[in-house]
Coordinates of C-alpha atoms and ligand atoms in Angstrom, one line a residue:
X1 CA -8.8 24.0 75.4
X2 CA -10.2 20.7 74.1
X3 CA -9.9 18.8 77.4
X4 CA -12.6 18.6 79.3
X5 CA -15.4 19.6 77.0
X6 CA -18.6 19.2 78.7
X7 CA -19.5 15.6 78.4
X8 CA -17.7 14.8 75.4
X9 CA -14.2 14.3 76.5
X10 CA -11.3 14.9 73.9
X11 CA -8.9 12.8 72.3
X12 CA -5.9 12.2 70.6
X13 CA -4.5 10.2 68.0
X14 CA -1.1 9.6 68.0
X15 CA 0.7 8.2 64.8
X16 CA 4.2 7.1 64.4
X17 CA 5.3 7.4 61.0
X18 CA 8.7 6.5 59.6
X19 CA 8.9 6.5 55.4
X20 CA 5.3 6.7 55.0
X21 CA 4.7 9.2 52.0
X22 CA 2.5 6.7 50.0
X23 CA 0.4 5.5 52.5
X24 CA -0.2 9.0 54.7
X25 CA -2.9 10.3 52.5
X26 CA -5.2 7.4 51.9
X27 CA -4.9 7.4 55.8
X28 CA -5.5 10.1 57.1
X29 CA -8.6 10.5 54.8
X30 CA -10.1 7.9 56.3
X31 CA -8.9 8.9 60.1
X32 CA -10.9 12.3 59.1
X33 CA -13.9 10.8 57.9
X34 CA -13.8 8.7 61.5
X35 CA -13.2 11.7 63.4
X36 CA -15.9 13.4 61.8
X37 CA -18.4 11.4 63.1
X38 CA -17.1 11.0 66.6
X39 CA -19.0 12.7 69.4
X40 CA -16.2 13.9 71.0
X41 CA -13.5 16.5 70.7
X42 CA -10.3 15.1 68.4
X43 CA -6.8 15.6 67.1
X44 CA -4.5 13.8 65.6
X45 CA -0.4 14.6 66.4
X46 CA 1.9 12.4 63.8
X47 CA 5.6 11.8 64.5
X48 CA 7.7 11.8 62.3
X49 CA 10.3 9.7 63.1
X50 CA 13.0 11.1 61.0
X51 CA 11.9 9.7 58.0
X52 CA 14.0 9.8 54.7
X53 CA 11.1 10.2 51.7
X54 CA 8.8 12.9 51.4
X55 CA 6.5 11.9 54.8
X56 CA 7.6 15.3 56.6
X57 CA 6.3 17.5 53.3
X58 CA 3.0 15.6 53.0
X59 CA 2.4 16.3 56.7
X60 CA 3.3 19.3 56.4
X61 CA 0.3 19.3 53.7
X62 CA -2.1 17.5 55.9
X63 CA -1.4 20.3 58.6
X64 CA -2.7 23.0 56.1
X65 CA -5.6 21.4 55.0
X66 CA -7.0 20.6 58.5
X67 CA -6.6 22.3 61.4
X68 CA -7.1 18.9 63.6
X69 CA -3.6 17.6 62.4
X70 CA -0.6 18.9 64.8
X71 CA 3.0 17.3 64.2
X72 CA 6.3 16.8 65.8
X73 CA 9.5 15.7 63.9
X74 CA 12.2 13.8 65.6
X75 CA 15.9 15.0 65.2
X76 CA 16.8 11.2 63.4
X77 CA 15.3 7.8 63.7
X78 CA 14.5 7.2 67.0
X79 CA 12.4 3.8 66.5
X80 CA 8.7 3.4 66.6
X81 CA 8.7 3.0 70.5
X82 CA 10.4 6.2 71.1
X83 CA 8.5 8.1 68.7
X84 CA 5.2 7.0 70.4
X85 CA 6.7 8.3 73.3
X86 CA 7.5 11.7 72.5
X87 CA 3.9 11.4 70.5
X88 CA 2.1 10.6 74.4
X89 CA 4.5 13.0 76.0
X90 CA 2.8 15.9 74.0
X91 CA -0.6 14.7 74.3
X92 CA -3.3 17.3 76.1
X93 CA -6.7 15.6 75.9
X94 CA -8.1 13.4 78.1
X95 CA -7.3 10.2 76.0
X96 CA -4.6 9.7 73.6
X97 CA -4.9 6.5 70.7
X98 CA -2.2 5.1 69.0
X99 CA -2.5 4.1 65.3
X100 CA 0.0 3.2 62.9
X101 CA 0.3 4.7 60.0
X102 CA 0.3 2.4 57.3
X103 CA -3.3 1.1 57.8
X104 CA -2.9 -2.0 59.7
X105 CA -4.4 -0.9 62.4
X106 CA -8.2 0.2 60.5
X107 CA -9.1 3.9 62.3
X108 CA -12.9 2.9 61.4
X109 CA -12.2 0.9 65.0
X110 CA -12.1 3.9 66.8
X111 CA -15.6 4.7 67.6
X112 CA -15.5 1.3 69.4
X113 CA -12.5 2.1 71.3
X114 CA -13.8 5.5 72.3
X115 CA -17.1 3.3 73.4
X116 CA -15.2 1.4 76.1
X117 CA -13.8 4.2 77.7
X118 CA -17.0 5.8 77.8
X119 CA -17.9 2.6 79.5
X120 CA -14.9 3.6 82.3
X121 CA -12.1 1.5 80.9
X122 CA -8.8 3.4 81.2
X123 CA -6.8 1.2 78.6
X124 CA -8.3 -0.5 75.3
X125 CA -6.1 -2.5 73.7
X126 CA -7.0 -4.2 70.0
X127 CA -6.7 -7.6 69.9
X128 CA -5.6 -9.4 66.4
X129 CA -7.9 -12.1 65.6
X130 CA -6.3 -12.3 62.2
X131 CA -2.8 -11.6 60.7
X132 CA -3.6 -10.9 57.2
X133 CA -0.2 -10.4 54.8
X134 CA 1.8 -11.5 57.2
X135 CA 4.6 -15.1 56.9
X136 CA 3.8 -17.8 58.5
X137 CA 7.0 -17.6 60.0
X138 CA 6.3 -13.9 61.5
X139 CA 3.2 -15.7 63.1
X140 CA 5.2 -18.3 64.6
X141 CA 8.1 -16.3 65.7
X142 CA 5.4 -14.1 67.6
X143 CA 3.9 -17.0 69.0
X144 CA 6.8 -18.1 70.3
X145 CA 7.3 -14.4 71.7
X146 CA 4.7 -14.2 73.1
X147 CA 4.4 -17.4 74.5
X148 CA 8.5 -17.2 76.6
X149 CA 7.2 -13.7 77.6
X150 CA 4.3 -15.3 79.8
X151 CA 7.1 -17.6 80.9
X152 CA 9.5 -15.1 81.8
X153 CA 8.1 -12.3 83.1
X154 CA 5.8 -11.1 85.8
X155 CA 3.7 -8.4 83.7
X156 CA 1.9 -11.1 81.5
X157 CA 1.7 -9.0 78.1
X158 CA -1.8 -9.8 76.3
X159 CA -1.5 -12.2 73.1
X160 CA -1.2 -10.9 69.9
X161 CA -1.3 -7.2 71.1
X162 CA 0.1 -3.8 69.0
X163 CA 0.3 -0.8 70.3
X164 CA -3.1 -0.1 68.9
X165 CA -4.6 1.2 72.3
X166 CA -6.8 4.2 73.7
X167 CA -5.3 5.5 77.2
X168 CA -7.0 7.9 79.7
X169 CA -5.1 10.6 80.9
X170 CA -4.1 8.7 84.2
X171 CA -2.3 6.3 82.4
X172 CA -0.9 8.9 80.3
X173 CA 0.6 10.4 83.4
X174 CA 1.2 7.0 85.2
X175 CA 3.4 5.9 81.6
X176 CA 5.4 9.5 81.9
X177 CA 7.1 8.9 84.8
X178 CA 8.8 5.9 83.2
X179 CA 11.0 7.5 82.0
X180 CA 13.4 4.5 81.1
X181 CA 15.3 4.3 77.8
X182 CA 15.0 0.6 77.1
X183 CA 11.2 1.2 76.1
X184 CA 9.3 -1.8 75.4
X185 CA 6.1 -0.1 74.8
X186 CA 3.7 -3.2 75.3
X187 CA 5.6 -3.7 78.5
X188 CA 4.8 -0.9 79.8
X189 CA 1.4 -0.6 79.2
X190 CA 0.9 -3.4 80.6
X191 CA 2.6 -2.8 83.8
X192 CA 0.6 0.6 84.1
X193 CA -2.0 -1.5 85.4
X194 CA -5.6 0.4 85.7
X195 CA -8.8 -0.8 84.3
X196 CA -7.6 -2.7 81.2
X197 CA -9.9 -4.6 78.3
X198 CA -9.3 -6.3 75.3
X199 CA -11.0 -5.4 71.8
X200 CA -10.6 -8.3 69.2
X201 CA -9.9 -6.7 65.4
X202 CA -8.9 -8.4 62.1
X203 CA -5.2 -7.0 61.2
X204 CA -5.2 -5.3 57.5
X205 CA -2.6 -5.5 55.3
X206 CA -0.4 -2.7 54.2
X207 CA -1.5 0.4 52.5
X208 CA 1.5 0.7 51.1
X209 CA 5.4 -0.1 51.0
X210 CA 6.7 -3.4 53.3
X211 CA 7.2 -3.3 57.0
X212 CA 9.9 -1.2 58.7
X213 CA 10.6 -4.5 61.0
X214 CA 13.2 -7.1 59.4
X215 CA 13.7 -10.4 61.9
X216 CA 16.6 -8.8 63.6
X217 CA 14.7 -5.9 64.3
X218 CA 12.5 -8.2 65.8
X219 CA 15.0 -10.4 67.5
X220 CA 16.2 -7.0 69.1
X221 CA 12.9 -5.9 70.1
X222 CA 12.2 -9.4 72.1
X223 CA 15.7 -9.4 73.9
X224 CA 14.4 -6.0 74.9
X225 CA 11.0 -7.3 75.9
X226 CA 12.9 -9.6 77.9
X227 CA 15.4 -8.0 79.4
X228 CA 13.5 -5.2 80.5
X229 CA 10.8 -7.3 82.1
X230 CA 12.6 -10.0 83.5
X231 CA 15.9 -11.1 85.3
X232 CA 15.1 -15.1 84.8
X233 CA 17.6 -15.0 82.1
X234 CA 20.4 -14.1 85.1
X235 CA 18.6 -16.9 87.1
X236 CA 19.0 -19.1 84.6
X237 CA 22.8 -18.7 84.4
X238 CA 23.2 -19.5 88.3
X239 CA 21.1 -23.0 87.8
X240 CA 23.2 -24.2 84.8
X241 CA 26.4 -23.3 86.8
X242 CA 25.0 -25.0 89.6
X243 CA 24.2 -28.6 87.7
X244 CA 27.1 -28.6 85.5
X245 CA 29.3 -28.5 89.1
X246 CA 27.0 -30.7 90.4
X247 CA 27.9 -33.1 87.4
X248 CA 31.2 -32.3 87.4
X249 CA 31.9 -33.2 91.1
X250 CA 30.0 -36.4 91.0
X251 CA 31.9 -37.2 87.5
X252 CA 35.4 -36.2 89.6
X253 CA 34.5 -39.1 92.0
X254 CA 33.9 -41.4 89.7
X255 CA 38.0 -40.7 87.9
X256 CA 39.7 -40.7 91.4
X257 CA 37.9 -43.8 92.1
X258 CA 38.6 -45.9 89.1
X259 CA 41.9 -44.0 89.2
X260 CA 42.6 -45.6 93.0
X261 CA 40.6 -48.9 91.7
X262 CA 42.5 -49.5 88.1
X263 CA 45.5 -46.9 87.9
X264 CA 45.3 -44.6 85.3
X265 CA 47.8 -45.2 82.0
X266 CA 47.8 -41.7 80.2
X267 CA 44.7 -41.2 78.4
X268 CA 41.6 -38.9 78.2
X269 CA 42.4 -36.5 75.2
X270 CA 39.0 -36.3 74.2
X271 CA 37.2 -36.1 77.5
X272 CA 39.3 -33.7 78.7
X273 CA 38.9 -31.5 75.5
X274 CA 35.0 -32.1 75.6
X275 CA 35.0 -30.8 79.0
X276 CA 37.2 -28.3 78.6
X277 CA 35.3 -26.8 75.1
X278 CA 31.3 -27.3 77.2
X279 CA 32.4 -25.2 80.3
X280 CA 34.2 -22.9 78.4
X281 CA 30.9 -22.4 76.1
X282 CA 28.6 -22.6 79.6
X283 CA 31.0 -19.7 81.1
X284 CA 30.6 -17.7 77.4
X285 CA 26.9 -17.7 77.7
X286 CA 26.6 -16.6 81.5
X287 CA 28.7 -13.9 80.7
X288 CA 26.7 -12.5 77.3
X289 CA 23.5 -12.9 80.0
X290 CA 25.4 -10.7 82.0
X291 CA 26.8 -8.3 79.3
X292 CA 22.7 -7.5 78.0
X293 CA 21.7 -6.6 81.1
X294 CA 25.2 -4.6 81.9
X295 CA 25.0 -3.0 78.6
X296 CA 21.5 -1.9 79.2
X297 CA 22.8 -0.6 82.5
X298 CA 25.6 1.1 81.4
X299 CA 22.9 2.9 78.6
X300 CA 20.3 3.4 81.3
X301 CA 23.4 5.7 83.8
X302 CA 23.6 7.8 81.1
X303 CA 20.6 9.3 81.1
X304 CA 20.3 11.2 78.1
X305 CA 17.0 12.4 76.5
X306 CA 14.9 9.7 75.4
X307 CA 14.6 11.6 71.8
X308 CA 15.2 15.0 70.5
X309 CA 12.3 16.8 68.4
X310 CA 13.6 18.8 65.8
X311 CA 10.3 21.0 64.7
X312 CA 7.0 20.8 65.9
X313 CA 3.6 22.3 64.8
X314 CA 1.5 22.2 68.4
X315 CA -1.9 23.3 68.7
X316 CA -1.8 27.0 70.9
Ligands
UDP401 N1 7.7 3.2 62.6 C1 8.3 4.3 63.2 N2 9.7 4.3 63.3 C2 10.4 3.2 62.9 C3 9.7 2.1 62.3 C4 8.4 2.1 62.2 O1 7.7 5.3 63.6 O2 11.6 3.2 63.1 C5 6.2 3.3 62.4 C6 5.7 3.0 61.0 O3 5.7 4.1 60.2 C7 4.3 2.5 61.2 C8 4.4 1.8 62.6 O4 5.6 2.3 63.2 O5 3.4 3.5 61.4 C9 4.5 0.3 62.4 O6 5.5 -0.1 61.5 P1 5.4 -1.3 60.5 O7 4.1 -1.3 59.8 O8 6.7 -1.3 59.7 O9 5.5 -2.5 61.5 P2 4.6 -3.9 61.5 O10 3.2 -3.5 61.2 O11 5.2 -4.7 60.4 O12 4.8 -4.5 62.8
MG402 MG1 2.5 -2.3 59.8

Protein backbone atom coordinates (compact mmCIF):
# COMPACT_ATOMS: atom_id res chain seq x y z
CA UNK A 1 0.00 0.00 0.00
CA UNK A 2 1.36 3.33 1.23
CA UNK A 3 4.70 1.92 2.53
CA UNK A 4 7.29 2.15 0.51
CA UNK A 5 6.20 4.67 -2.06
CA UNK A 6 9.09 5.40 -4.31
CA UNK A 7 11.15 8.00 -2.53
CA UNK A 8 8.57 9.47 -0.47
CA UNK A 9 8.21 7.08 2.39
CA UNK A 10 4.75 6.96 4.30
CA UNK A 11 3.70 7.97 7.57
CA UNK A 12 1.57 7.81 10.31
CA UNK A 13 0.10 9.85 12.91
CA UNK A 14 -1.01 8.40 15.80
CA UNK A 15 -3.33 10.34 18.27
CA UNK A 16 -4.58 9.35 21.59
CA UNK A 17 -7.67 10.85 22.42
CA UNK A 18 -9.62 10.52 25.71
CA UNK A 19 -12.82 13.19 26.10
CA UNK A 20 -11.70 15.29 23.33
CA UNK A 21 -14.99 16.28 21.41
CA UNK A 22 -14.29 20.13 21.53
CA UNK A 23 -10.87 20.12 20.59
CA UNK A 24 -10.88 17.14 17.71
CA UNK A 25 -12.15 19.36 14.97
CA UNK A 26 -10.00 22.49 15.26
CA UNK A 27 -7.31 19.74 15.21
CA UNK A 28 -7.52 17.77 12.84
CA UNK A 29 -8.12 20.72 10.50
CA UNK A 30 -4.99 21.84 10.99
CA UNK A 31 -3.28 18.12 10.96
CA UNK A 32 -4.97 18.17 7.26
CA UNK A 33 -3.82 21.26 6.12
CA UNK A 34 -0.07 19.85 7.34
CA UNK A 35 -0.51 16.80 5.69
CA UNK A 36 -1.47 18.37 2.63
CA UNK A 37 1.54 19.85 2.01
CA UNK A 38 3.82 17.01 3.07
CA UNK A 39 5.80 15.24 0.30
CA UNK A 40 5.19 12.02 1.50
CA UNK A 41 2.43 9.52 1.78
CA UNK A 42 0.15 10.03 5.27
CA UNK A 43 -2.51 8.91 7.60
CA UNK A 44 -3.63 9.64 10.65
CA UNK A 45 -5.11 6.48 13.11
CA UNK A 46 -6.85 8.16 16.44
CA UNK A 47 -7.49 6.08 19.52
CA UNK A 48 -10.04 6.37 21.21
CA UNK A 49 -9.38 5.60 24.53
CA UNK A 50 -12.86 4.89 25.69
CA UNK A 51 -13.82 8.19 26.01
CA UNK A 52 -17.18 9.25 27.72
CA UNK A 53 -18.40 12.61 25.47
CA UNK A 54 -19.14 12.65 21.99
CA UNK A 55 -15.18 12.07 20.74
CA UNK A 56 -16.08 8.49 19.15
CA UNK A 57 -19.15 10.21 16.93
CA UNK A 58 -16.94 13.15 15.79
CA UNK A 59 -14.35 10.63 14.63
CA UNK A 60 -16.50 8.80 13.33
CA UNK A 61 -17.30 12.20 11.28
CA UNK A 62 -13.73 12.94 10.58
CA UNK A 63 -13.50 9.27 9.00
CA UNK A 64 -16.27 10.22 6.39
CA UNK A 65 -15.00 13.32 5.46
CA UNK A 66 -11.45 12.16 4.69
CA UNK A 67 -10.39 9.05 3.67
CA UNK A 68 -6.72 9.62 5.41
CA UNK A 69 -8.32 9.27 8.91
CA UNK A 70 -8.54 5.39 10.18
CA UNK A 71 -9.66 4.76 13.96
CA UNK A 72 -9.53 2.24 16.60
CA UNK A 73 -11.68 2.44 19.84
CA UNK A 74 -10.52 0.80 23.01
CA UNK A 75 -13.00 -1.45 24.98
CA UNK A 76 -12.72 1.23 28.29
CA UNK A 77 -10.09 3.57 29.43
CA UNK A 78 -6.88 2.12 29.06
CA UNK A 79 -4.59 5.34 29.78
CA UNK A 80 -2.83 7.36 27.30
CA UNK A 81 0.31 4.99 27.28
CA UNK A 82 -1.73 2.02 26.41
CA UNK A 83 -3.67 3.67 23.92
CA UNK A 84 -0.52 4.84 22.04
CA UNK A 85 0.38 1.36 22.12
CA UNK A 86 -2.37 -0.18 20.48
CA UNK A 87 -2.19 3.17 18.14
CA UNK A 88 1.87 1.84 17.10
CA UNK A 89 0.76 -1.70 17.13
CA UNK A 90 -1.59 -0.99 14.14
CA UNK A 91 0.73 1.25 12.40
CA UNK A 92 1.78 0.10 8.54
CA UNK A 93 3.97 2.93 7.16
CA UNK A 94 7.34 3.29 7.43
CA UNK A 95 7.12 5.91 10.29
CA UNK A 96 4.55 6.43 12.77
CA UNK A 97 4.20 10.14 14.87
CA UNK A 98 2.63 10.64 17.91
CA UNK A 99 0.54 13.83 18.58
CA UNK A 100 -1.88 14.56 21.18
CA UNK A 101 -4.89 15.54 20.58
CA UNK A 102 -5.69 18.63 22.30
CA UNK A 103 -3.05 20.84 20.44
CA UNK A 104 -0.26 21.01 22.67
CA UNK A 105 1.82 19.32 20.72
CA UNK A 106 1.35 22.04 17.25
CA UNK A 107 1.17 19.42 14.03
CA UNK A 108 2.52 22.52 11.93
CA UNK A 109 6.01 20.79 13.53
CA UNK A 110 5.67 17.93 11.50
CA UNK A 111 7.33 18.83 8.38
CA UNK A 112 10.40 19.41 10.54
CA UNK A 113 10.15 16.09 12.12
CA UNK A 114 9.60 14.31 8.81
CA UNK A 115 12.95 16.41 7.77
CA UNK A 116 15.10 14.62 10.28
CA UNK A 117 14.25 11.41 9.31
CA UNK A 118 14.84 12.15 5.90
CA UNK A 119 18.16 13.10 7.27
CA UNK A 120 18.42 9.17 8.62
CA UNK A 121 17.41 9.76 12.20
CA UNK A 122 15.14 6.80 13.37
CA UNK A 123 13.68 8.64 16.47
CA UNK A 124 12.73 12.59 16.68
CA UNK A 125 11.71 13.52 19.80
CA UNK A 126 10.29 17.35 20.50
CA UNK A 127 11.86 19.00 22.99
CA UNK A 128 9.80 21.81 25.21
CA UNK A 129 11.58 24.89 25.37
CA UNK A 130 8.49 26.45 26.87
CA UNK A 131 5.56 25.25 29.07
CA UNK A 132 2.94 27.67 28.32
CA UNK A 133 -0.55 27.23 30.61
CA UNK A 134 1.03 25.13 32.66
CA UNK A 135 1.56 25.74 37.14
CA UNK A 136 4.52 26.50 38.25
CA UNK A 137 4.27 23.72 40.45
CA UNK A 138 3.68 21.14 37.38
CA UNK A 139 7.07 22.64 36.18
CA UNK A 140 8.68 21.96 39.23
CA UNK A 141 7.24 18.66 40.06
CA UNK A 142 8.64 17.64 36.44
CA UNK A 143 11.83 18.95 37.19
CA UNK A 144 12.13 17.14 39.94
CA UNK A 145 11.03 14.04 37.79
CA UNK A 146 12.99 14.37 35.62
CA UNK A 147 15.84 15.20 37.48
CA UNK A 148 15.59 11.57 40.21
CA UNK A 149 14.99 9.76 36.90
CA UNK A 150 18.68 10.66 35.72
CA UNK A 151 19.56 9.65 39.19
CA UNK A 152 17.92 6.52 39.24
CA UNK A 153 18.00 4.91 36.26
CA UNK A 154 20.28 3.67 33.61
CA UNK A 155 18.11 4.70 30.37
CA UNK A 156 18.74 8.52 31.00
CA UNK A 157 15.22 9.84 29.64
CA UNK A 158 15.79 13.34 27.68
CA UNK A 159 14.52 16.54 29.71
CA UNK A 160 11.30 17.91 29.21
CA UNK A 161 10.28 15.22 26.68
CA UNK A 162 6.41 14.09 25.57
CA UNK A 163 5.66 11.54 23.65
CA UNK A 164 5.62 13.92 20.67
CA UNK A 165 8.10 11.77 18.50
CA UNK A 166 8.48 10.41 14.79
CA UNK A 167 9.75 6.58 14.80
CA UNK A 168 10.91 4.52 11.82
CA UNK A 169 9.63 1.34 11.32
CA UNK A 170 12.70 -0.44 13.10
CA UNK A 171 11.87 1.12 16.20
CA UNK A 172 8.38 0.42 15.64
CA UNK A 173 9.23 -3.23 15.51
CA UNK A 174 12.09 -3.00 18.10
CA UNK A 175 9.19 -1.18 20.74
CA UNK A 176 6.60 -4.32 19.76
CA UNK A 177 8.40 -6.86 21.23
CA UNK A 178 8.07 -5.11 24.65
CA UNK A 179 5.44 -6.25 25.29
CA UNK A 180 5.38 -5.40 29.10
CA UNK A 181 2.21 -4.02 30.91
CA UNK A 182 3.82 -1.50 33.14
CA UNK A 183 4.31 0.88 29.97
CA UNK A 184 6.20 3.94 30.66
CA UNK A 185 6.18 5.15 27.16
CA UNK A 186 9.20 7.64 27.39
CA UNK A 187 11.05 4.77 28.93
CA UNK A 188 10.79 2.81 26.44
CA UNK A 189 11.64 4.89 23.67
CA UNK A 190 14.35 5.70 25.12
CA UNK A 191 15.70 2.31 25.76
CA UNK A 192 14.98 1.36 22.01
CA UNK A 193 18.11 3.03 21.42
CA UNK A 194 18.78 3.67 17.43
CA UNK A 195 19.74 6.91 15.99
CA UNK A 196 17.97 9.42 18.34
CA UNK A 197 17.81 13.52 18.09
CA UNK A 198 16.19 16.07 19.84
CA UNK A 199 13.88 18.93 18.20
CA UNK A 200 13.26 21.93 20.60
CA UNK A 201 9.37 23.29 20.32
CA UNK A 202 7.40 25.85 22.38
CA UNK A 203 4.50 23.82 24.25
CA UNK A 204 0.92 25.40 23.34
CA UNK A 205 -1.74 25.61 25.58
CA UNK A 206 -4.96 23.71 25.37
CA UNK A 207 -7.35 23.83 22.62
CA UNK A 208 -9.85 23.03 24.73
CA UNK A 209 -11.13 21.42 28.14
CA UNK A 210 -8.23 20.93 31.19
CA UNK A 211 -5.72 18.12 31.25
CA UNK A 212 -6.73 14.50 31.71
CA UNK A 213 -3.52 14.25 34.29
CA UNK A 214 -4.40 15.39 38.06
CA UNK A 215 -1.04 15.19 40.48
CA UNK A 216 -1.80 11.61 41.46
CA UNK A 217 -2.11 10.66 38.08
CA UNK A 218 1.20 12.05 37.87
CA UNK A 219 2.56 10.72 41.08
CA UNK A 220 1.45 7.21 39.64
CA UNK A 221 2.94 7.68 36.39
CA UNK A 222 6.55 8.56 38.08
CA UNK A 223 6.46 5.53 40.51
CA UNK A 224 5.92 3.75 37.29
CA UNK A 225 8.79 5.60 35.56
CA UNK A 226 10.76 4.42 38.35
CA UNK A 227 9.88 1.23 39.04
CA UNK A 228 10.04 0.04 35.66
CA UNK A 229 13.42 1.52 34.95
CA UNK A 230 15.18 1.04 38.11
CA UNK A 231 15.73 -1.33 41.14
CA UNK A 232 17.81 1.48 43.22
CA UNK A 233 14.76 1.93 45.22
CA UNK A 234 15.24 -2.03 46.47
CA UNK A 235 19.04 -0.97 46.87
CA UNK A 236 18.19 1.71 48.80
CA UNK A 237 16.24 -0.37 51.40
CA UNK A 238 19.34 -2.83 51.93
CA UNK A 239 21.73 0.48 52.72
CA UNK A 240 19.29 1.98 55.31
CA UNK A 241 19.01 -1.51 56.98
CA UNK A 242 22.55 -1.74 56.91
CA UNK A 243 23.36 1.79 58.77
CA UNK A 244 20.55 1.75 61.10
CA UNK A 245 22.21 -1.89 62.42
CA UNK A 246 25.35 -0.41 62.16
CA UNK A 247 24.05 2.40 64.53
CA UNK A 248 22.22 0.22 66.51
CA UNK A 249 25.13 -2.15 67.36
CA UNK A 250 27.53 0.61 68.07
CA UNK A 251 24.58 2.43 70.29
CA UNK A 252 24.16 -1.40 72.05
CA UNK A 253 27.84 -1.06 73.16
CA UNK A 254 27.64 2.03 74.47
CA UNK A 255 24.26 0.72 77.06
CA UNK A 256 26.12 -2.53 78.20
CA UNK A 257 29.04 -0.39 78.87
CA UNK A 258 27.63 2.30 80.92
CA UNK A 259 25.35 -0.48 82.17
CA UNK A 260 28.73 -2.59 83.51
CA UNK A 261 30.33 1.06 84.25
CA UNK A 262 27.21 2.88 86.28
CA UNK A 263 24.45 0.02 86.76
CA UNK A 264 21.35 0.72 85.28
CA UNK A 265 18.24 1.88 87.78
CA UNK A 266 14.98 1.25 85.55
CA UNK A 267 14.72 3.81 83.02
CA UNK A 268 14.62 4.44 79.22
CA UNK A 269 10.81 4.73 78.31
CA UNK A 270 11.38 7.12 75.82
CA UNK A 271 14.47 5.79 74.10
CA UNK A 272 13.15 2.58 73.95
CA UNK A 273 9.79 3.81 72.40
CA UNK A 274 11.80 6.13 69.96
CA UNK A 275 13.65 3.17 68.84
CA UNK A 276 11.08 0.95 68.87
CA UNK A 277 8.50 3.50 66.61
CA UNK A 278 11.99 4.47 63.87
CA UNK A 279 12.73 0.67 63.08
CA UNK A 280 9.27 -0.22 63.01
CA UNK A 281 8.73 2.81 60.37
CA UNK A 282 12.36 1.83 58.56
CA UNK A 283 10.93 -1.97 58.35
CA UNK A 284 7.29 -0.35 56.92
CA UNK A 285 9.07 1.44 54.19
CA UNK A 286 11.40 -1.59 52.97
CA UNK A 287 8.53 -3.53 52.79
CA UNK A 288 6.06 -0.90 50.60
CA UNK A 289 9.67 -0.84 48.28
CA UNK A 290 9.17 -4.38 48.15
CA UNK A 291 5.25 -4.49 47.75
CA UNK A 292 5.57 -1.89 44.24
CA UNK A 293 7.83 -3.97 42.68
CA UNK A 294 5.95 -7.31 43.91
CA UNK A 295 2.72 -5.89 42.93
CA UNK A 296 4.04 -5.03 39.55
CA UNK A 297 5.26 -8.55 39.43
CA UNK A 298 2.37 -10.19 40.43
CA UNK A 299 0.44 -7.86 37.38
CA UNK A 300 3.20 -8.54 35.00
CA UNK A 301 2.58 -12.99 35.58
CA UNK A 302 -0.56 -12.46 34.52
CA UNK A 303 -0.24 -11.65 31.27
CA UNK A 304 -3.31 -10.47 29.99
CA UNK A 305 -3.71 -8.28 26.85
CA UNK A 306 -2.27 -5.03 27.11
CA UNK A 307 -5.80 -3.51 25.87
CA UNK A 308 -8.77 -4.69 24.19
CA UNK A 309 -10.11 -2.71 20.94
CA UNK A 310 -13.64 -2.69 20.73
CA UNK A 311 -14.21 -1.35 16.89
CA UNK A 312 -11.90 -0.28 14.50
CA UNK A 313 -12.12 1.43 11.01
CA UNK A 314 -8.51 0.23 9.33
CA UNK A 315 -7.40 1.17 6.02
CA UNK A 316 -7.84 -2.33 3.50
N1 LIG B 1 -5.25 10.75 26.88
C1 LIG B 1 -5.66 9.45 26.60
N2 LIG B 1 -6.09 8.65 27.64
C2 LIG B 1 -6.12 9.10 28.94
C3 LIG B 1 -5.68 10.42 29.20
C4 LIG B 1 -5.25 11.21 28.16
O1 LIG B 1 -5.65 9.00 25.46
O2 LIG B 1 -6.53 8.33 29.81
C5 LIG B 1 -4.80 11.62 25.77
C6 LIG B 1 -5.49 12.97 25.71
O3 LIG B 1 -6.69 12.90 24.99
C7 LIG B 1 -4.46 13.81 24.99
C8 LIG B 1 -3.14 13.22 25.48
O4 LIG B 1 -3.45 11.92 25.98
O5 LIG B 1 -4.52 13.65 23.59
C9 LIG B 1 -2.49 14.09 26.53
O6 LIG B 1 -3.37 14.29 27.60
P1 LIG B 1 -3.43 15.65 28.40
O7 LIG B 1 -3.44 16.81 27.44
O8 LIG B 1 -4.57 15.56 29.35
O9 LIG B 1 -2.05 15.61 29.18
P2 LIG B 1 -1.01 16.81 29.41
O10 LIG B 1 -0.87 17.53 28.10
O11 LIG B 1 -1.62 17.65 30.45
O12 LIG B 1 0.24 16.12 29.84
MG1 LIG C 1 -2.26 18.24 26.90
Amino acid sequence: MLRGMAGNRSLTVVIAAYNEEAALPEMHRRLSAVLDGLDAGSRVLYVDDGSRDGTWGVLQRLAEADPRVSLLRLARNFGKELALTAGLDHVDTDAALVLDADGQDPPELIPAFVAKWREGFDVVYGTRTRRDGETWLKRLTAAGFYRVMTRLSDTPIPRDTGDFRLMSRPVLDALRQLRERQRFMKGLFTWVGFRQVSLPYERAPRLAGGSKFNYWRLWNLALEGITSFSTVPLRLATYVGVLTALVAFAWGVWIVARTLLWGDPVQGWPSLMTVVLFLGGVQLVALGIIGEYLGRLYVEVKQRPLYLVSEARLPR
